[in-house]
């Protein structure tokens, strides 16, 4: 779909000044995982070009959550100020070199005071904020299935009703519009750093390499240094997989099981094992957005684009894409059939996580099946002996 705007409204003609602290705040579902994976993979080569990636992992999620005073994912360890201080110390250690920090959870910063504090702690006037955007029509199905992976029990169409038709549009996922009213998100951060230190990149799904090339241009890195890292665990769930998990969430909540169990066995066990071992087929039903919701989201995107255009921030890409309205595809519950192999993989992932226990920090999908089965067998035998 072509738009009446140029494909590149403000190309990156020169890198950011040396010593800049580039803060990529997402939001969610805008290519953040791909960027973080590429930066982390290139972290040992970037210093040759004066750029540092000061984080001990691909995604410093705990640090961002602590900075924004946000709760942890369902059942996870509560992030503390220690996580945030560790990242701040790593940023400070880069000295006068350029550094880049990326977490979509910075988009969850609650108010202007929190945003201003984060900017001040990261370096004040050295901070340049980068926001990546995609059309709401692309984001909504992806964000819903991500909420399902964190315990949401509401179906997609009902969730759309709440987000688009039921004021104040805050239940059951109040974070959604805080993240994805992109004009307001940009305004919050522009007030803290000034519009001249905010760059907005509109992701064009037709050009998969453009986002990496934009980061390279901003950071003064040679073309091709940042490369996508294959990550099957980051793929979206199919409609059937999401529905299976959503119904499991209802059973889980209905029986009053602890959140920690959900985190260990479902989100870190069943789900990643399913994603890593079962590639979706063309016959699998995708999460389809009905026509009324596509139209509503596209209208919000158009108003958002107009408002962003008036903020004075630099825009790389085509703001017109934010009002993209792809052909609607109503979900067809009759096609939501999960293959027995996929169900078995998910069940095995949960069992393997139970077997791995606290020692399974490397993730069950990276642990050999023979080793997991052996551990599970030993644990079952010990329990039987105790009885």
mmCIF file of C-alpha atoms in Angstrom:
data_model
loop_
_atom_site.group_PDB
_atom_site.id
_atom_site.type_symbol
_atom_site.label_atom_id
_atom_site.label_comp_id
_atom_site.label_asym_id
_atom_site.label_seq_id
_atom_site.Cartn_x
_atom_site.Cartn_y
_atom_site.Cartn_z
ATOM 1 C CA UNK A 1 0.000 0.000 0.000
ATOM 2 C CA UNK A 2 1.488 3.340 -1.049
ATOM 3 C CA UNK A 3 0.731 6.453 0.945
ATOM 4 C CA UNK A 4 0.683 10.130 0.080
ATOM 5 C CA UNK A 5 3.761 10.780 2.191
ATOM 6 C CA UNK A 6 7.368 10.162 1.284
ATOM 7 C CA UNK A 7 8.925 6.867 2.291
ATOM 8 C CA UNK A 8 11.669 8.695 4.242
ATOM 9 C CA UNK A 9 10.652 12.053 5.715
ATOM 10 C CA UNK A 10 13.966 12.779 7.482
ATOM 11 C CA UNK A 11 16.746 10.382 6.527
ATOM 12 C CA UNK A 12 19.657 9.875 8.881
ATOM 13 C CA UNK A 13 22.295 12.000 7.188
ATOM 14 C CA UNK A 14 24.822 11.940 10.029
ATOM 15 C CA UNK A 15 25.350 9.883 13.184
ATOM 16 C CA UNK A 16 24.490 11.180 16.610
ATOM 17 C CA UNK A 17 27.273 13.126 18.369
ATOM 18 C CA UNK A 18 29.994 11.023 19.996
ATOM 19 C CA UNK A 19 29.161 10.366 23.625
ATOM 20 C CA UNK A 20 25.401 10.205 23.051
ATOM 21 C CA UNK A 21 23.444 7.811 25.225
ATOM 22 C CA UNK A 22 20.865 6.414 22.850
ATOM 23 C CA UNK A 23 17.795 5.180 24.709
ATOM 24 C CA UNK A 24 15.500 2.954 22.644
ATOM 25 C CA UNK A 25 12.141 2.823 24.448
ATOM 26 C CA UNK A 26 10.203 0.580 22.066
ATOM 27 C CA UNK A 27 7.270 0.362 22.502
ATOM 28 C CA UNK A 28 6.341 -3.316 22.446
ATOM 29 C CA UNK A 29 5.866 -5.183 19.170
ATOM 30 C CA UNK A 30 7.847 -2.727 17.037
ATOM 31 C CA UNK A 31 10.946 -4.813 16.284
ATOM 32 C CA UNK A 32 12.543 -4.394 19.710
ATOM 33 C CA UNK A 33 13.582 -8.025 20.137
ATOM 34 C CA UNK A 34 15.291 -8.083 16.750
ATOM 35 C CA UNK A 35 17.190 -4.874 17.523
ATOM 36 C CA UNK A 36 18.242 -6.066 20.970
ATOM 37 C CA UNK A 37 19.433 -9.406 19.587
ATOM 38 C CA UNK A 38 21.481 -7.709 16.858
ATOM 39 C CA UNK A 39 23.060 -5.201 19.264
ATOM 40 C CA UNK A 40 23.945 -7.891 21.781
ATOM 41 C CA UNK A 41 25.454 -10.119 19.091
ATOM 42 C CA UNK A 42 27.612 -7.218 17.858
ATOM 43 C CA UNK A 43 28.599 -5.933 21.306
ATOM 44 C CA UNK A 44 32.240 -7.068 20.968
ATOM 45 C CA UNK A 45 32.666 -5.433 17.537
ATOM 46 C CA UNK A 46 30.935 -2.101 18.168
ATOM 47 C CA UNK A 47 33.635 -0.639 20.482
ATOM 48 C CA UNK A 48 36.000 -0.446 17.486
ATOM 49 C CA UNK A 49 33.630 2.231 16.173
ATOM 50 C CA UNK A 50 33.243 4.058 19.493
ATOM 51 C CA UNK A 51 29.938 2.446 20.500
ATOM 52 C CA UNK A 52 29.149 0.368 23.586
ATOM 53 C CA UNK A 53 26.220 -1.874 24.497
ATOM 54 C CA UNK A 54 26.370 -1.595 28.309
ATOM 55 C CA UNK A 55 24.114 -4.428 29.415
ATOM 56 C CA UNK A 56 24.872 -7.917 30.697
ATOM 57 C CA UNK A 57 22.073 -9.464 28.634
ATOM 58 C CA UNK A 58 20.250 -8.924 25.363
ATOM 59 C CA UNK A 59 17.374 -7.195 27.115
ATOM 60 C CA UNK A 60 17.851 -5.486 30.520
ATOM 61 C CA UNK A 61 14.160 -5.965 31.311
ATOM 62 C CA UNK A 62 14.492 -6.044 35.102
ATOM 63 C CA UNK A 63 16.414 -2.759 35.074
ATOM 64 C CA UNK A 64 13.770 -1.049 32.927
ATOM 65 C CA UNK A 65 10.921 -2.385 35.055
ATOM 66 C CA UNK A 66 12.630 -1.150 38.215
ATOM 67 C CA UNK A 67 13.305 2.271 36.670
ATOM 68 C CA UNK A 68 9.641 2.621 35.711
ATOM 69 C CA UNK A 69 8.363 1.186 39.031
ATOM 70 C CA UNK A 70 6.521 -1.478 37.066
ATOM 71 C CA UNK A 71 5.648 -4.926 38.455
ATOM 72 C CA UNK A 72 7.376 -8.016 37.154
ATOM 73 C CA UNK A 73 5.869 -10.399 34.651
ATOM 74 C CA UNK A 74 3.386 -12.801 36.229
ATOM 75 C CA UNK A 75 5.192 -14.955 38.798
ATOM 76 C CA UNK A 76 8.674 -13.536 38.150
ATOM 77 C CA UNK A 77 11.032 -12.129 40.754
ATOM 78 C CA UNK A 78 10.181 -8.529 41.587
ATOM 79 C CA UNK A 79 12.776 -6.173 40.044
ATOM 80 C CA UNK A 80 14.539 -3.883 42.494
ATOM 81 C CA UNK A 81 16.612 -0.743 42.412
ATOM 82 C CA UNK A 82 19.675 -2.974 42.356
ATOM 83 C CA UNK A 83 18.860 -4.031 38.783
ATOM 84 C CA UNK A 84 18.541 -0.404 37.671
ATOM 85 C CA UNK A 85 21.694 0.714 39.480
ATOM 86 C CA UNK A 86 23.662 -2.071 37.843
ATOM 87 C CA UNK A 87 22.647 -0.855 34.400
ATOM 88 C CA UNK A 88 23.360 2.776 35.339
ATOM 89 C CA UNK A 89 26.840 1.757 36.519
ATOM 90 C CA UNK A 90 27.442 -0.045 33.229
ATOM 91 C CA UNK A 91 26.341 3.033 31.274
ATOM 92 C CA UNK A 92 28.566 5.291 33.393
ATOM 93 C CA UNK A 93 31.514 2.987 32.738
ATOM 94 C CA UNK A 94 31.312 3.788 29.013
ATOM 95 C CA UNK A 95 32.629 7.247 29.825
ATOM 96 C CA UNK A 96 32.601 9.616 26.868
ATOM 97 C CA UNK A 97 31.855 6.881 24.343
ATOM 98 C CA UNK A 98 28.496 6.477 22.645
ATOM 99 C CA UNK A 99 26.271 3.877 24.299
ATOM 100 C CA UNK A 100 22.905 2.352 23.488
ATOM 101 C CA UNK A 101 20.282 0.927 25.867
ATOM 102 C CA UNK A 102 17.144 -0.792 24.583
ATOM 103 C CA UNK A 103 14.034 -1.960 26.415
ATOM 104 C CA UNK A 104 10.412 -1.652 25.351
ATOM 105 C CA UNK A 105 9.464 -1.457 29.026
ATOM 106 C CA UNK A 106 10.754 2.128 29.185
ATOM 107 C CA UNK A 107 7.543 2.956 27.299
ATOM 108 C CA UNK A 108 5.695 1.999 30.502
ATOM 109 C CA UNK A 109 7.168 4.912 32.473
ATOM 110 C CA UNK A 110 4.081 6.248 34.202
ATOM 111 C CA UNK A 111 4.356 10.023 34.158
ATOM 112 C CA UNK A 112 6.516 12.971 33.277
ATOM 113 C CA UNK A 113 8.369 12.900 36.592
ATOM 114 C CA UNK A 114 9.399 9.269 36.093
ATOM 115 C CA UNK A 115 10.534 9.974 32.533
ATOM 116 C CA UNK A 116 12.546 13.014 33.664
ATOM 117 C CA UNK A 117 14.204 10.980 36.439
ATOM 118 C CA UNK A 118 15.210 8.203 34.031
ATOM 119 C CA UNK A 119 16.657 10.713 31.582
ATOM 120 C CA UNK A 120 18.549 12.511 34.337
ATOM 121 C CA UNK A 121 20.027 9.300 35.727
ATOM 122 C CA UNK A 122 21.130 8.139 32.292
ATOM 123 C CA UNK A 123 22.991 11.325 31.512
ATOM 124 C CA UNK A 124 20.597 14.246 31.083
ATOM 125 C CA UNK A 125 21.432 16.215 27.969
ATOM 126 C CA UNK A 126 23.514 13.324 26.612
ATOM 127 C CA UNK A 127 20.366 11.216 26.197
ATOM 128 C CA UNK A 128 18.748 10.848 22.780
ATOM 129 C CA UNK A 129 15.446 8.955 22.730
ATOM 130 C CA UNK A 130 14.596 6.574 19.906
ATOM 131 C CA UNK A 131 11.013 5.391 19.374
ATOM 132 C CA UNK A 132 10.135 2.647 16.901
ATOM 133 C CA UNK A 133 6.559 2.499 15.607
ATOM 134 C CA UNK A 134 4.363 0.097 13.640
ATOM 135 C CA UNK A 135 0.691 0.402 12.647
ATOM 136 C CA UNK A 136 -1.804 -0.380 15.402
ATOM 137 C CA UNK A 137 -3.483 -2.837 13.069
ATOM 138 C CA UNK A 138 -0.259 -4.882 13.134
ATOM 139 C CA UNK A 139 0.361 -4.409 16.836
ATOM 140 C CA UNK A 140 -3.037 -5.369 18.269
ATOM 141 C CA UNK A 141 -3.111 -9.121 17.503
ATOM 142 C CA UNK A 142 0.537 -9.487 18.461
ATOM 143 C CA UNK A 143 0.092 -7.602 21.734
ATOM 144 C CA UNK A 144 -3.037 -9.603 22.650
ATOM 145 C CA UNK A 145 -1.276 -12.943 22.310
ATOM 146 C CA UNK A 146 1.612 -11.541 24.363
ATOM 147 C CA UNK A 147 -0.844 -10.626 27.124
ATOM 148 C CA UNK A 148 -2.216 -14.176 26.887
ATOM 149 C CA UNK A 149 1.319 -15.451 27.479
ATOM 150 C CA UNK A 150 1.286 -13.453 30.706
ATOM 151 C CA UNK A 151 -1.999 -14.891 31.977
ATOM 152 C CA UNK A 152 -4.783 -13.016 30.127
ATOM 153 C CA UNK A 153 -8.005 -15.036 29.936
ATOM 154 C CA UNK A 154 -10.052 -12.793 27.625
ATOM 155 C CA UNK A 155 -10.611 -13.735 23.985
ATOM 156 C CA UNK A 156 -9.313 -11.536 21.174
ATOM 157 C CA UNK A 157 -12.601 -10.050 19.988
ATOM 158 C CA UNK A 158 -13.770 -9.336 23.536
ATOM 159 C CA UNK A 159 -10.409 -7.723 24.284
ATOM 160 C CA UNK A 160 -10.787 -5.549 21.176
ATOM 161 C CA UNK A 161 -14.226 -4.475 22.407
ATOM 162 C CA UNK A 162 -12.693 -3.304 25.677
ATOM 163 C CA UNK A 163 -9.758 -1.534 24.024
ATOM 164 C CA UNK A 164 -11.775 0.214 21.307
ATOM 165 C CA UNK A 165 -15.414 0.464 22.410
ATOM 166 C CA UNK A 166 -15.632 0.497 26.200
ATOM 167 C CA UNK A 167 -14.438 3.698 27.896
ATOM 168 C CA UNK A 168 -12.137 4.343 29.651
ATOM 169 C CA UNK A 169 -10.439 1.612 27.557
ATOM 170 C CA UNK A 170 -8.259 0.489 30.483
ATOM 171 C CA UNK A 171 -9.495 -3.018 31.283
ATOM 172 C CA UNK A 172 -8.254 -5.690 31.350
ATOM 173 C CA UNK A 173 -4.851 -4.407 30.099
ATOM 174 C CA UNK A 174 -4.236 -0.824 31.233
ATOM 175 C CA UNK A 175 -0.715 -0.823 29.812
ATOM 176 C CA UNK A 176 -1.911 -1.117 26.215
ATOM 177 C CA UNK A 177 -2.882 2.473 25.490
ATOM 178 C CA UNK A 178 -0.169 3.850 27.744
ATOM 179 C CA UNK A 179 2.295 2.168 25.392
ATOM 180 C CA UNK A 180 0.427 2.464 22.137
ATOM 181 C CA UNK A 181 -1.058 5.939 22.036
ATOM 182 C CA UNK A 182 2.178 6.681 20.266
ATOM 183 C CA UNK A 183 1.631 10.427 19.977
ATOM 184 C CA UNK A 184 1.253 10.766 23.750
ATOM 185 C CA UNK A 185 4.217 8.469 24.349
ATOM 186 C CA UNK A 186 6.426 10.658 22.169
ATOM 187 C CA UNK A 187 5.140 13.831 23.790
ATOM 188 C CA UNK A 188 5.986 12.513 27.291
ATOM 189 C CA UNK A 189 9.583 11.839 26.335
ATOM 190 C CA UNK A 190 9.977 14.953 24.171
ATOM 191 C CA UNK A 191 9.055 17.083 27.180
ATOM 192 C CA UNK A 192 11.945 15.521 29.095
ATOM 193 C CA UNK A 193 14.688 15.745 26.457
ATOM 194 C CA UNK A 194 13.360 18.245 23.918
ATOM 195 C CA UNK A 195 11.982 17.350 20.473
ATOM 196 C CA UNK A 196 15.404 17.815 18.872
ATOM 197 C CA UNK A 197 16.639 14.805 20.859
ATOM 198 C CA UNK A 198 13.865 12.414 19.850
ATOM 199 C CA UNK A 199 13.973 10.274 16.711
ATOM 200 C CA UNK A 200 10.898 8.328 15.599
ATOM 201 C CA UNK A 201 11.444 5.401 13.232
ATOM 202 C CA UNK A 202 8.380 4.086 11.428
ATOM 203 C CA UNK A 203 8.993 0.407 10.740
ATOM 204 C CA UNK A 204 8.054 -0.674 7.229
ATOM 205 C CA UNK A 205 7.342 -4.406 7.178
ATOM 206 C CA UNK A 206 8.060 -4.424 3.440
ATOM 207 C CA UNK A 207 11.717 -3.553 4.116
ATOM 208 C CA UNK A 208 13.014 -5.903 6.804
ATOM 209 C CA UNK A 209 16.550 -4.472 6.775
ATOM 210 C CA UNK A 210 15.650 -0.803 7.122
ATOM 211 C CA UNK A 211 15.439 -0.797 10.922
ATOM 212 C CA UNK A 212 18.943 -2.248 11.368
ATOM 213 C CA UNK A 213 20.369 0.193 8.801
ATOM 214 C CA UNK A 214 18.773 3.116 10.652
ATOM 215 C CA UNK A 215 20.388 2.057 13.943
ATOM 216 C CA UNK A 216 23.737 1.726 12.174
ATOM 217 C CA UNK A 217 23.397 5.217 10.691
ATOM 218 C CA UNK A 218 22.461 6.782 14.028
ATOM 219 C CA UNK A 219 25.334 5.071 15.835
ATOM 220 C CA UNK A 220 27.930 5.606 13.096
ATOM 221 C CA UNK A 221 28.372 1.877 12.525
ATOM 222 C CA UNK A 222 29.317 0.383 9.166
ATOM 223 C CA UNK A 223 26.475 -1.000 7.078
ATOM 224 C CA UNK A 224 25.760 -4.646 7.670
ATOM 225 C CA UNK A 225 27.284 -4.813 11.157
ATOM 226 C CA UNK A 226 23.898 -5.302 12.815
ATOM 227 C CA UNK A 227 22.302 -8.532 11.649
ATOM 228 C CA UNK A 228 19.067 -10.190 12.811
ATOM 229 C CA UNK A 229 19.624 -13.134 15.121
ATOM 230 C CA UNK A 230 17.259 -16.070 14.496
ATOM 231 C CA UNK A 231 14.978 -16.439 17.508
ATOM 232 C CA UNK A 232 12.111 -18.870 17.101
ATOM 233 C CA UNK A 233 11.141 -18.312 20.747
ATOM 234 C CA UNK A 234 10.041 -14.795 19.795
ATOM 235 C CA UNK A 235 7.544 -15.858 17.133
ATOM 236 C CA UNK A 236 3.891 -15.041 17.682
ATOM 237 C CA UNK A 237 1.450 -17.759 18.641
ATOM 238 C CA UNK A 238 -1.046 -19.003 16.098
ATOM 239 C CA UNK A 239 -4.726 -18.520 16.868
ATOM 240 C CA UNK A 240 -5.071 -22.137 18.017
ATOM 241 C CA UNK A 241 -1.979 -21.926 20.216
ATOM 242 C CA UNK A 242 -3.183 -18.684 21.792
ATOM 243 C CA UNK A 243 -6.630 -20.169 22.417
ATOM 244 C CA UNK A 244 -5.099 -23.272 24.002
ATOM 245 C CA UNK A 245 -3.022 -21.093 26.303
ATOM 246 C CA UNK A 246 -5.929 -18.759 27.092
ATOM 247 C CA UNK A 247 -8.083 -21.698 28.197
ATOM 248 C CA UNK A 248 -5.203 -23.011 30.263
ATOM 249 C CA UNK A 249 -5.026 -19.581 31.930
ATOM 250 C CA UNK A 250 -8.703 -19.884 32.883
ATOM 251 C CA UNK A 251 -8.137 -23.300 34.439
ATOM 252 C CA UNK A 252 -5.016 -22.063 36.197
ATOM 253 C CA UNK A 253 -6.739 -19.051 37.757
ATOM 254 C CA UNK A 254 -9.862 -21.032 38.544
ATOM 255 C CA UNK A 255 -7.880 -23.430 40.682
ATOM 256 C CA UNK A 256 -5.958 -20.781 42.593
ATOM 257 C CA UNK A 257 -2.466 -21.972 41.681
ATOM 258 C CA UNK A 258 0.458 -19.661 42.521
ATOM 259 C CA UNK A 259 1.773 -17.218 39.926
ATOM 260 C CA UNK A 260 5.313 -18.546 40.400
ATOM 261 C CA UNK A 261 4.157 -21.928 39.106
ATOM 262 C CA UNK A 262 2.705 -20.296 35.992
ATOM 263 C CA UNK A 263 5.948 -18.435 35.319
ATOM 264 C CA UNK A 264 8.093 -21.549 35.687
ATOM 265 C CA UNK A 265 5.959 -24.173 33.970
ATOM 266 C CA UNK A 266 3.922 -22.258 31.404
ATOM 267 C CA UNK A 267 5.654 -19.043 30.321
ATOM 268 C CA UNK A 268 9.202 -20.400 30.701
ATOM 269 C CA UNK A 269 8.389 -24.042 30.021
ATOM 270 C CA UNK A 270 5.462 -24.921 27.790
ATOM 271 C CA UNK A 271 5.383 -21.765 25.651
ATOM 272 C CA UNK A 272 9.076 -21.487 24.623
ATOM 273 C CA UNK A 273 9.304 -25.232 24.013
ATOM 274 C CA UNK A 274 6.221 -25.060 21.786
ATOM 275 C CA UNK A 275 7.624 -22.107 19.835
ATOM 276 C CA UNK A 276 11.047 -23.678 19.358
ATOM 277 C CA UNK A 277 9.888 -27.091 18.240
ATOM 278 C CA UNK A 278 6.676 -26.395 16.277
ATOM 279 C CA UNK A 279 6.889 -24.120 13.259
ATOM 280 C CA UNK A 280 3.477 -22.824 12.155
ATOM 281 C CA UNK A 281 2.220 -24.153 8.847
ATOM 282 C CA UNK A 282 0.411 -22.106 6.168
ATOM 283 C CA UNK A 283 -2.789 -23.918 7.170
ATOM 284 C CA UNK A 284 -2.663 -22.678 10.765
ATOM 285 C CA UNK A 285 -5.202 -19.954 11.464
ATOM 286 C CA UNK A 286 -3.605 -16.621 12.306
ATOM 287 C CA UNK A 287 -5.051 -14.163 14.782
ATOM 288 C CA UNK A 288 -7.460 -12.229 12.577
ATOM 289 C CA UNK A 289 -8.763 -8.755 13.369
ATOM 290 C CA UNK A 290 -12.407 -8.062 12.407
ATOM 291 C CA UNK A 291 -13.244 -5.246 10.000
ATOM 292 C CA UNK A 292 -14.704 -2.863 12.595
ATOM 293 C CA UNK A 293 -11.525 -3.065 14.710
ATOM 294 C CA UNK A 294 -9.249 -2.596 11.685
ATOM 295 C CA UNK A 295 -11.139 0.564 10.770
ATOM 296 C CA UNK A 296 -11.056 1.905 14.339
ATOM 297 C CA UNK A 297 -7.326 1.208 14.748
ATOM 298 C CA UNK A 298 -6.502 2.763 11.366
ATOM 299 C CA UNK A 299 -8.421 5.921 12.317
ATOM 300 C CA UNK A 300 -6.514 6.188 15.590
ATOM 301 C CA UNK A 301 -3.288 5.677 13.643
ATOM 302 C CA UNK A 302 -4.135 8.530 11.273
ATOM 303 C CA UNK A 303 -4.827 10.941 14.153
ATOM 304 C CA UNK A 304 -1.649 9.771 15.888
ATOM 305 C CA UNK A 305 0.450 10.378 12.765
ATOM 306 C CA UNK A 306 -0.904 13.917 12.371
ATOM 307 C CA UNK A 307 -0.136 14.737 15.981
ATOM 308 C CA UNK A 308 3.382 13.264 15.842
ATOM 309 C CA UNK A 309 4.050 15.334 12.732
ATOM 310 C CA UNK A 310 3.391 18.476 14.741
ATOM 311 C CA UNK A 311 5.722 17.686 17.655
ATOM 312 C CA UNK A 312 8.945 18.742 15.938
ATOM 313 C CA UNK A 313 10.680 15.403 16.472
ATOM 314 C CA UNK A 314 12.720 13.823 13.682
ATOM 315 C CA UNK A 315 10.785 11.166 11.798
ATOM 316 C CA UNK A 316 12.534 8.468 9.792
ATOM 317 C CA UNK A 317 10.116 6.594 7.555
ATOM 318 C CA UNK A 318 6.552 7.143 6.461
ATOM 319 C CA UNK A 319 4.096 8.335 9.106
ATOM 320 C CA UNK A 320 1.320 7.438 6.697
ATOM 321 C CA UNK A 321 1.973 3.770 7.440
ATOM 322 C CA UNK A 322 0.521 4.247 10.922
ATOM 323 C CA UNK A 323 -2.948 4.405 9.384
ATOM 324 C CA UNK A 324 -2.391 1.177 7.441
ATOM 325 C CA UNK A 325 -5.624 -0.820 7.122
ATOM 326 C CA UNK A 326 -4.884 -4.349 5.872
ATOM 327 C CA UNK A 327 -7.751 -6.557 4.705
ATOM 328 C CA UNK A 328 -9.684 -7.710 7.793
ATOM 329 C CA UNK A 329 -9.729 -11.387 8.671
ATOM 330 C CA UNK A 330 -12.358 -12.412 11.171
ATOM 331 C CA UNK A 331 -11.177 -15.127 13.563
ATOM 332 C CA UNK A 332 -12.765 -18.476 12.724
ATOM 333 C CA UNK A 333 -13.137 -20.513 15.925
ATOM 334 C CA UNK A 334 -13.912 -23.584 13.860
ATOM 335 C CA UNK A 335 -10.358 -23.495 12.492
ATOM 336 C CA UNK A 336 -8.736 -23.122 15.903
ATOM 337 C CA UNK A 337 -7.553 -26.710 16.011
ATOM 338 C CA UNK A 338 -4.269 -27.410 17.730
ATOM 339 C CA UNK A 339 -2.289 -30.240 16.211
ATOM 340 C CA UNK A 340 -1.713 -33.155 18.631
ATOM 341 C CA UNK A 341 2.028 -32.767 18.085
ATOM 342 C CA UNK A 342 1.905 -29.127 19.185
ATOM 343 C CA UNK A 343 -0.139 -29.971 22.280
ATOM 344 C CA UNK A 344 2.349 -32.711 23.144
ATOM 345 C CA UNK A 345 5.274 -30.322 22.739
ATOM 346 C CA UNK A 346 3.669 -27.775 25.059
ATOM 347 C CA UNK A 347 2.909 -30.443 27.660
ATOM 348 C CA UNK A 348 6.438 -31.780 27.451
ATOM 349 C CA UNK A 349 7.821 -28.259 27.898
ATOM 350 C CA UNK A 350 5.878 -27.891 31.160
ATOM 351 C CA UNK A 351 7.042 -31.294 32.398
ATOM 352 C CA UNK A 352 10.615 -30.523 31.456
ATOM 353 C CA UNK A 353 10.472 -27.220 33.318
ATOM 354 C CA UNK A 354 9.215 -29.059 36.394
ATOM 355 C CA UNK A 355 12.082 -31.497 36.084
ATOM 356 C CA UNK A 356 14.674 -28.781 35.581
ATOM 357 C CA UNK A 357 13.509 -26.882 38.670
ATOM 358 C CA UNK A 358 15.593 -23.948 39.913
ATOM 359 C CA UNK A 359 18.659 -25.396 38.214
ATOM 360 C CA UNK A 360 17.057 -25.076 34.784
ATOM 361 C CA UNK A 361 18.004 -21.470 34.317
ATOM 362 C CA UNK A 362 19.282 -22.089 30.801
ATOM 363 C CA UNK A 363 15.698 -22.804 29.636
ATOM 364 C CA UNK A 364 14.126 -26.143 28.898
ATOM 365 C CA UNK A 365 14.197 -25.551 25.132
ATOM 366 C CA UNK A 366 18.004 -25.434 25.303
ATOM 367 C CA UNK A 367 18.357 -28.517 27.496
ATOM 368 C CA UNK A 368 18.718 -31.974 25.879
ATOM 369 C CA UNK A 369 15.555 -34.089 26.175
ATOM 370 C CA UNK A 370 17.476 -37.068 27.538
ATOM 371 C CA UNK A 371 18.866 -34.971 30.392
ATOM 372 C CA UNK A 372 15.446 -33.539 31.278
ATOM 373 C CA UNK A 373 13.757 -36.942 31.240
ATOM 374 C CA UNK A 374 16.490 -38.330 33.466
ATOM 375 C CA UNK A 375 16.041 -35.525 36.010
ATOM 376 C CA UNK A 376 12.269 -35.882 35.934
ATOM 377 C CA UNK A 377 12.524 -39.631 36.486
ATOM 378 C CA UNK A 378 14.813 -39.227 39.472
ATOM 379 C CA UNK A 379 12.513 -36.668 41.068
ATOM 380 C CA UNK A 380 9.434 -38.818 40.597
ATOM 381 C CA UNK A 381 11.247 -41.807 42.076
ATOM 382 C CA UNK A 382 12.338 -39.799 45.114
ATOM 383 C CA UNK A 383 8.773 -38.657 45.747
ATOM 384 C CA UNK A 384 7.456 -42.190 45.478
ATOM 385 C CA UNK A 385 10.050 -43.388 48.016
ATOM 386 C CA UNK A 386 9.102 -40.634 50.445
ATOM 387 C CA UNK A 387 5.475 -41.734 50.240
#
